[in-house]
Every structure is written in C-alpha cells, then in structure tokens.
Coordinates of C-alpha atoms in Angstrom, one line a residue:
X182 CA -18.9 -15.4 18.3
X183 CA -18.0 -15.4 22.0
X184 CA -21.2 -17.4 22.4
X185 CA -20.1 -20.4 19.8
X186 CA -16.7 -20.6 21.2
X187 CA -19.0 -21.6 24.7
X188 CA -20.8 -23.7 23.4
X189 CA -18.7 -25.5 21.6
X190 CA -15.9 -25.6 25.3
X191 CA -19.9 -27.0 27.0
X192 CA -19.5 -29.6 24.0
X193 CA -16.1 -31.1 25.0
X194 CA -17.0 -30.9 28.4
X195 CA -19.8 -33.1 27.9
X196 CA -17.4 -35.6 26.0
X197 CA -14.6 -35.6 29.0
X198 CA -17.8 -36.4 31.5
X199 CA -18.9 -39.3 29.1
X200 CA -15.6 -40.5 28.6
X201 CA -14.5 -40.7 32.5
X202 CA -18.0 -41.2 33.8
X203 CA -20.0 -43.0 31.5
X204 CA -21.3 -46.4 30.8
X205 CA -18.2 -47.9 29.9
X206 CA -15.0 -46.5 31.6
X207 CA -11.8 -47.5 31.5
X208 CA -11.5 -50.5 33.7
X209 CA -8.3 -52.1 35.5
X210 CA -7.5 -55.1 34.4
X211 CA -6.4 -58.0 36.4
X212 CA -2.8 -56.8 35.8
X213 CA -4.1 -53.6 37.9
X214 CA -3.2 -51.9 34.7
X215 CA -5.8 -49.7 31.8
X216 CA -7.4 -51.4 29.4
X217 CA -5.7 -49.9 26.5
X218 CA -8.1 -50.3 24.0
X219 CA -10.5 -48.4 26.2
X220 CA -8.5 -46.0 26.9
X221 CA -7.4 -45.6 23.2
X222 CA -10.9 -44.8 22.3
X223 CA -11.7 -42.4 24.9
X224 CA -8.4 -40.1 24.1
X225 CA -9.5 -40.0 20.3
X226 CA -12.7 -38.3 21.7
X227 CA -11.3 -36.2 23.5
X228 CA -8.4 -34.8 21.1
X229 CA -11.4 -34.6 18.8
X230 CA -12.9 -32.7 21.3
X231 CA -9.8 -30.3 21.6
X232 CA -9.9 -30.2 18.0
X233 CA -13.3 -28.8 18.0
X234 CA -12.5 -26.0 20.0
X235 CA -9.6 -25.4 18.5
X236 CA -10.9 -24.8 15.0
X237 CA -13.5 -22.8 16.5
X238 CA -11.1 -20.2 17.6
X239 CA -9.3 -20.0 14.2
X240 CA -12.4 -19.7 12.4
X241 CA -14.2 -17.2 14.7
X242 CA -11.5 -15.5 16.9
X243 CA -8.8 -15.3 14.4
X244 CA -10.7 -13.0 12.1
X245 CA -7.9 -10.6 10.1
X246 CA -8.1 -7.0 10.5
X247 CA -9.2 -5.1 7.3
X248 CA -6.8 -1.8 6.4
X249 CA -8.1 0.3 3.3
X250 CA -5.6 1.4 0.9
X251 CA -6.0 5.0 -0.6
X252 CA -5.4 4.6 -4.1
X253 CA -6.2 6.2 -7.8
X254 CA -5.5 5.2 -10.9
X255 CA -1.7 4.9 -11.7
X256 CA -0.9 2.9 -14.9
X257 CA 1.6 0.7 -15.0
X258 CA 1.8 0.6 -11.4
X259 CA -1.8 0.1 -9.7
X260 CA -4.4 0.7 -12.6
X261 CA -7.9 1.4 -11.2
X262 CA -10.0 0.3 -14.0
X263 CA -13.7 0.9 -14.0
X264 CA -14.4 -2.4 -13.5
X265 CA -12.9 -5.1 -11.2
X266 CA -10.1 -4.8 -8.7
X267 CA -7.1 -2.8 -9.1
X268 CA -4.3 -4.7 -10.9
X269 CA -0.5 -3.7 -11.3
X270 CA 2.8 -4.4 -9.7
X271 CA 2.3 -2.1 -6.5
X272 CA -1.0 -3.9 -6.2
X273 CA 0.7 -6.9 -5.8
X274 CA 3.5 -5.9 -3.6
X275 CA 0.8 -4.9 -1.5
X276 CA -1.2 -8.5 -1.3
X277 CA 2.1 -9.5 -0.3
X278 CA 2.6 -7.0 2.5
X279 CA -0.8 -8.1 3.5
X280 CA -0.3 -11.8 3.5
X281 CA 3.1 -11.4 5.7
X282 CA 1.5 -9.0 7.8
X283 CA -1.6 -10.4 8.4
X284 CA -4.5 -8.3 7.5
X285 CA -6.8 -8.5 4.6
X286 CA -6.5 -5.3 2.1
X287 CA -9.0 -3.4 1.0
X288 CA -8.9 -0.8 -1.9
X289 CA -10.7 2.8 -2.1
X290 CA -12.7 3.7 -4.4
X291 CA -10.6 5.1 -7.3
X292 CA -9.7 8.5 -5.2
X293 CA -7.9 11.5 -5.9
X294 CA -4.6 12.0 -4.0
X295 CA -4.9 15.3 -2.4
X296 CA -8.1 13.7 -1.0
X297 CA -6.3 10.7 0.0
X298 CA -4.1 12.7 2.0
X299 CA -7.6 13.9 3.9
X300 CA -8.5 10.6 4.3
X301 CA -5.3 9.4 6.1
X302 CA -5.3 12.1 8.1
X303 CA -8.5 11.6 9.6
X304 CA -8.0 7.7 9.8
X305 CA -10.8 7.6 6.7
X306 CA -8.1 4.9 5.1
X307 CA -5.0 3.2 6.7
X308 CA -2.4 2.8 3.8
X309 CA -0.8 4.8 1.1
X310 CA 2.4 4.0 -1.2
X311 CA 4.5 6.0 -3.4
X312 CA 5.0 8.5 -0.9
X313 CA 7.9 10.8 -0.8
X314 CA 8.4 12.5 3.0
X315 CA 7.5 15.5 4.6
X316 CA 7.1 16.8 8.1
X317 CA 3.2 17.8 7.1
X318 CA 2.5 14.3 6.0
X319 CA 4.9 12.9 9.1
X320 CA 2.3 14.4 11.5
X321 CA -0.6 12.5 10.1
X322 CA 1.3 9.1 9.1
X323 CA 3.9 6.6 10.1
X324 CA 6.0 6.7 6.5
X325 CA 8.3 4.0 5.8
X326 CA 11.1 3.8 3.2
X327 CA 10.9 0.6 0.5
X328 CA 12.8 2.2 -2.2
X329 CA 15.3 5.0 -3.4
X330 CA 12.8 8.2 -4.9
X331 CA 14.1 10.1 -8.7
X332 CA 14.0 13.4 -9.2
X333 CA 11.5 15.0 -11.7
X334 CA 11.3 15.9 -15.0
X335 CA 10.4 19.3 -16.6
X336 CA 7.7 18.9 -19.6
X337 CA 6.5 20.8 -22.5
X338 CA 5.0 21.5 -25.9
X339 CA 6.9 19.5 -28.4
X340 CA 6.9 23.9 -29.7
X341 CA 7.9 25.4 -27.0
X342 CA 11.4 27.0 -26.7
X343 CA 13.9 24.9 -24.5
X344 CA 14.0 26.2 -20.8
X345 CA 17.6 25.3 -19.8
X346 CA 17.9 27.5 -16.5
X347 CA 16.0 28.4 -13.2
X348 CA 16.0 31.7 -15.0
X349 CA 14.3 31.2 -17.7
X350 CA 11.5 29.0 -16.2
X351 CA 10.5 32.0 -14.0
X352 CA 9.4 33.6 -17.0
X353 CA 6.6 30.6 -17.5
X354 CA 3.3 29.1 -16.2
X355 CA 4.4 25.9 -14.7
X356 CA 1.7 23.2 -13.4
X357 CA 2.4 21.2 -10.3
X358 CA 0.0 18.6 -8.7
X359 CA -2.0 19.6 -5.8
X360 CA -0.8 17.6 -2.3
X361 CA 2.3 16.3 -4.2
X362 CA 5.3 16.2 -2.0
X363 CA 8.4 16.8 -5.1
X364 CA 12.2 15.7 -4.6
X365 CA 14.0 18.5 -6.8
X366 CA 15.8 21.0 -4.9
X367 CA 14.4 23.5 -6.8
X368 CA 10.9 23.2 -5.4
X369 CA 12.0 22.9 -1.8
X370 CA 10.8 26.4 -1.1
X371 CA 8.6 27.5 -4.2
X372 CA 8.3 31.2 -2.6
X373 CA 11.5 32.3 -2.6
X374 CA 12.1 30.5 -5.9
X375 CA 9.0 33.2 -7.4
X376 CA 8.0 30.3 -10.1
X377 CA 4.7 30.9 -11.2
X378 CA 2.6 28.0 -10.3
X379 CA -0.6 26.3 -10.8
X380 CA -1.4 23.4 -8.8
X381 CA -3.6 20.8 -11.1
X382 CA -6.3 18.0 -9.2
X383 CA -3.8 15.1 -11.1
X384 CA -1.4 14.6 -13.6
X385 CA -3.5 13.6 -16.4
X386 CA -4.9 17.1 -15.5
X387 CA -1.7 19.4 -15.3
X388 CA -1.1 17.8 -19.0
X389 CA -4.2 18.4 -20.2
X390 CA -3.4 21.9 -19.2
X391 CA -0.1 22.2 -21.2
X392 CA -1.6 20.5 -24.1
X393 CA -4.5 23.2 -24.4
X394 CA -1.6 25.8 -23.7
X395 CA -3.3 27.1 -20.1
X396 CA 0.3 26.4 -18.4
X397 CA 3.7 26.4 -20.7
X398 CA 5.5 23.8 -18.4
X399 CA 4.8 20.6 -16.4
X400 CA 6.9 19.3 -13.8
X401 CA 6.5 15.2 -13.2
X402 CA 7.7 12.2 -11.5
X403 CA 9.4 10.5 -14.7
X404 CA 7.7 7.3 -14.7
X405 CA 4.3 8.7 -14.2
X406 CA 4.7 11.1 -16.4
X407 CA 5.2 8.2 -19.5
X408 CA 2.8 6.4 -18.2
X409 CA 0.1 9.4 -18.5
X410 CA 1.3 10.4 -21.5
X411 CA 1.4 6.6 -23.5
X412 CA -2.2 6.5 -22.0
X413 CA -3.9 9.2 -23.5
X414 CA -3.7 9.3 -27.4
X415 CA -4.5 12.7 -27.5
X416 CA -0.7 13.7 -25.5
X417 CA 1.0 11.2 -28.5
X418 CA 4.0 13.4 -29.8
X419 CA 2.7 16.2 -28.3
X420 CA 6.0 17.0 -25.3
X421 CA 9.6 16.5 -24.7
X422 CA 11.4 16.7 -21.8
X423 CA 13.3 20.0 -20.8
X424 CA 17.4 20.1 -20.8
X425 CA 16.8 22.0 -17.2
X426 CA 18.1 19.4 -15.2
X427 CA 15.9 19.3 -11.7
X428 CA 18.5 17.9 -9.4
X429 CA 17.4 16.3 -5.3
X430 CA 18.2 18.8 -2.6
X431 CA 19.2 14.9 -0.8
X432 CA 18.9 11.2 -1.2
X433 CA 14.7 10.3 -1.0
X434 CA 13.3 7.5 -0.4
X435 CA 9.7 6.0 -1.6
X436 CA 7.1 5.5 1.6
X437 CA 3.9 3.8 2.6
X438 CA 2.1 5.5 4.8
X439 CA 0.3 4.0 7.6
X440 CA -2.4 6.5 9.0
X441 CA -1.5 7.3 13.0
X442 CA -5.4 7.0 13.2
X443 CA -6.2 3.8 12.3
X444 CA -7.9 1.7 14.0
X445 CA -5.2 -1.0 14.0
X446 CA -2.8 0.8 15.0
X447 CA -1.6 -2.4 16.5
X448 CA -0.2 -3.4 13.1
X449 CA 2.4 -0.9 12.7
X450 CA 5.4 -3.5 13.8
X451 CA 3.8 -6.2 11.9
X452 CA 4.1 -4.0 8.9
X453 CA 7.8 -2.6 9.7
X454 CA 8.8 -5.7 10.1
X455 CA 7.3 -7.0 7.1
X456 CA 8.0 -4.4 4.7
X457 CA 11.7 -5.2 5.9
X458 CA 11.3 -8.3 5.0
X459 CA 10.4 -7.6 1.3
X460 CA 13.1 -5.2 1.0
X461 CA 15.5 -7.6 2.3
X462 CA 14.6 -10.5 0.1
X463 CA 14.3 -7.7 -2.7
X464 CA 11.1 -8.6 -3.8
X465 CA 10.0 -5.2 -4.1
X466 CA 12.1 -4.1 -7.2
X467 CA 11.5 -7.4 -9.5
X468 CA 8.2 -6.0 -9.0
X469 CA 7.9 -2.7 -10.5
X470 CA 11.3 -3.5 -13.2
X471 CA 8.3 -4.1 -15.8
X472 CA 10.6 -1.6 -18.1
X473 CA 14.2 -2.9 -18.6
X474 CA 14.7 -0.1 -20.7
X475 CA 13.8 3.0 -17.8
X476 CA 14.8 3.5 -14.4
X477 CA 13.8 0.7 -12.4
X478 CA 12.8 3.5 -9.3
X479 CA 9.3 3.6 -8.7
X480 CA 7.8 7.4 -9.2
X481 CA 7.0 8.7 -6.2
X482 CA 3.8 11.7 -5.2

C-alpha cells in the first residue's frame, strides 16, 4: 500500500514539473499579467493530480478495522441459521453501531456462550451484546449499558405442582445456563441460597432437560425463553411459568461488551460515543419491539 501511495505523490510531482517547466508555461502577457487560459489548464492538472492522491489514501489507507462479534443462535433477536448471515433485530442494531463507529463487523461462527465468554477474554472476538454485568466479566470487557435488563422467569412441566416460594424450590432440580450472569435476587449468591442446580450448555438444552424430566425447574430470561420454546415443536404446550415471582436484587441494564484485548482497542470511544448516540435517538428499542404484545426489554445472558 505504502508503495502505491509513492508512486502515485512521484505521479503528481511529475505533473507540477510539466506544468511549471514544460513546453508551454504560463507566459506574461504584454499586460505583465498570466495568461489565464494557460494557467486555467495547468491548475485542472494539478487538482487532478491532488485528486489522485487523495483517492488513493481513501481507498488504500482508509481501510476499516474488522471487530468479530461472538454470537449463537438467538431467535427473534440474532438467528444464526445454517446458511447465510445472521439476520434479526440485534443484528441490525449492530450494522448500525458499525456504520457510526466505523469498523466493518464480522460474525462468529454460530458459538456457544460460555465459550464466547473464553473468546473475549482472550481477545479471540471483540464484541458481545445482551450482556448483563458482573465484576468477572468487568475484568475481561469494557460493558456498556443500551437498555434496562428483566428479571427471569421460573419454568416447568405443564404437570408439575406450582412452586410459589424460595422454600419449596429448594426441594427441586433446577437448570441454569452455564456462564449466564442472572438479574433475580434470588440467585445473587446460589450457595447460601442451597438450590440444587444444574448448569445446562444453552437454553434449548436446560429445556430439553425439563422436558425429559432430568431437572423439575428451569429458570429463563423471559423473552428467550418464548422464543426457545415457539421454536421447538417438541416444547408446544409442554410448560408454564411458575407463580414464584423472581424479583432484581437492583435496576440492570443490558451491555455490549468490548473485549479489553482487542486489537482495536482504539475503538472503544468511537463505540461509547456511538452506542450513545443510538440510545439517544432511541433507535435501539423500535428495534427489538417486534412483539407489541410482550415486554419490549430485550432478554439479557
């Protein structure tokens, strides 16, 4: 690159030397004054010549830096089909975060999340969304807020008696999703809560689990959780939702994570200020309000 950009400055060069010193300069006239004409000509080359140069730093030295974004499939919200590009309205607020920020986005291969976490850590991938906080994930990423986070849901067998109180859920397998960060107070400090607890690789998973009766409860971000379930024709009918109400220990907020070791590290006012900028021309919400009927909070991991 460095090596077109000098030719091309050797090119314009050559022009200004022709132009001043060539076989027909700009004369005086007998009005001791430039011949305009001549002199007309000559500046076209030589803004032409600027031009040149120019264009050749836009093309070649302008180049936008590529940030990958760690991703799986989340219908409704960025579906990873198993063929083509990953479609959905956090795939789009994305392009837009991109375009305002100025780097070209790249998507993961269709990755599990616990492993995404891995990945960010070790600067593997630059970008995650749907992030709720915690100091574990603080060390590793740069996680800023775009939108207020719901508490989860408590799932089971359409058969199962109703679990109504912290009590009573002790007394019950309950599936959580590995490298999930949860907003209810009540899993803020699983150990001293003594909830029996199997962690699941993803969502689809943990439900799979109730559905064969390995785990008697599932506890889900509620958006996600429909969106599993109206995906998979074998979970039709098959839950409800507990009356145990799983309240926030404090206000959350949905992140993106930007790894602390990418290698554009550079980027991280860009995409402050840019994510600001969605936020404050709300064109984050529109996006993900594809269900008048439900909460119009994006679930959060």
């Amino acid at each position: 690159m460095f090596a077109v950009v000098l030719f091309n400055i050797s090119v314009v060069i050559r022009k200004y030397n022709t132009i001043f010193n060539g076989t027909e300069p700009c004369r005086l006239n007998r009005n001791q004054r430039l011949n305009p004409n001549c002199c007309w000509r000559r500046i076209k080359r030589i803004g032409a010549g600027v031009l040149l140069m120019a264009s050749t730093f836009m093309t070649h030295g302008a180049e936008l830096p590529v940030l990958e974004w760690c991703l799986d499939d989340f219908p409704n919200r960025h579906a990873y089909p198993q063929t083509g590009e990953p479609y959905g309205p956090t795939v789009e607020m994305m392009r837009e975060l991109a375009a305002i920020a100025g780097f070209k986005l790249h998507f993961s291969p269709n990755t599990p999340f616990a492993r995404c976490l891995k990945q960010m850590a070790s600067g593997q991938s630059d970008l995650m969304t749907s992030l709720n906080y915690s100091e574990q994930r603080a060390a590793t990423m740069y996680l800023l807020p775009y939108e207020q986070a719901k508490p989860e849901v408590l799932y089971l067998r359409q058969d199962h008696s109703d679990i109504g109180t912290v009590a009573q859920l002790k007394k019950y397998q309950v599936a959580m999703v590995r490298g999930y960060v949860y907003n209810a107070r009540l899993l803020q400090n699983t150990q001293q809560q003594e909830l029996k607890l199997l962690e699941a690789d993803t969502l689809d998973h943990a439900f799979g689990l109730l559905l064969l009766k390995r785990v008697d409860a599932v506890i889900a971000p509620p958006k996600q959780a429909i969106n599993i379930i109206a995906a998979n024709p074998r979970y039709q009918g098959k839950f409800r939702i507990a009356p145990l109400e799983l309240l926030p220990s404090t206000e959350h907020f949905v992140h993106l994570g930007f790894s602390k070791k990418s290698r554009h590290p550079q980027l991280l006012p860009a995409l402050v200020k840019s994510l600001q900028q969605l936020i404050d021309q709300n064109r984050i919400e529109p996006l993900h309000d594809t269900d008048k009927a439900s909460s119009t909070l994006q679930p959060v991991l």
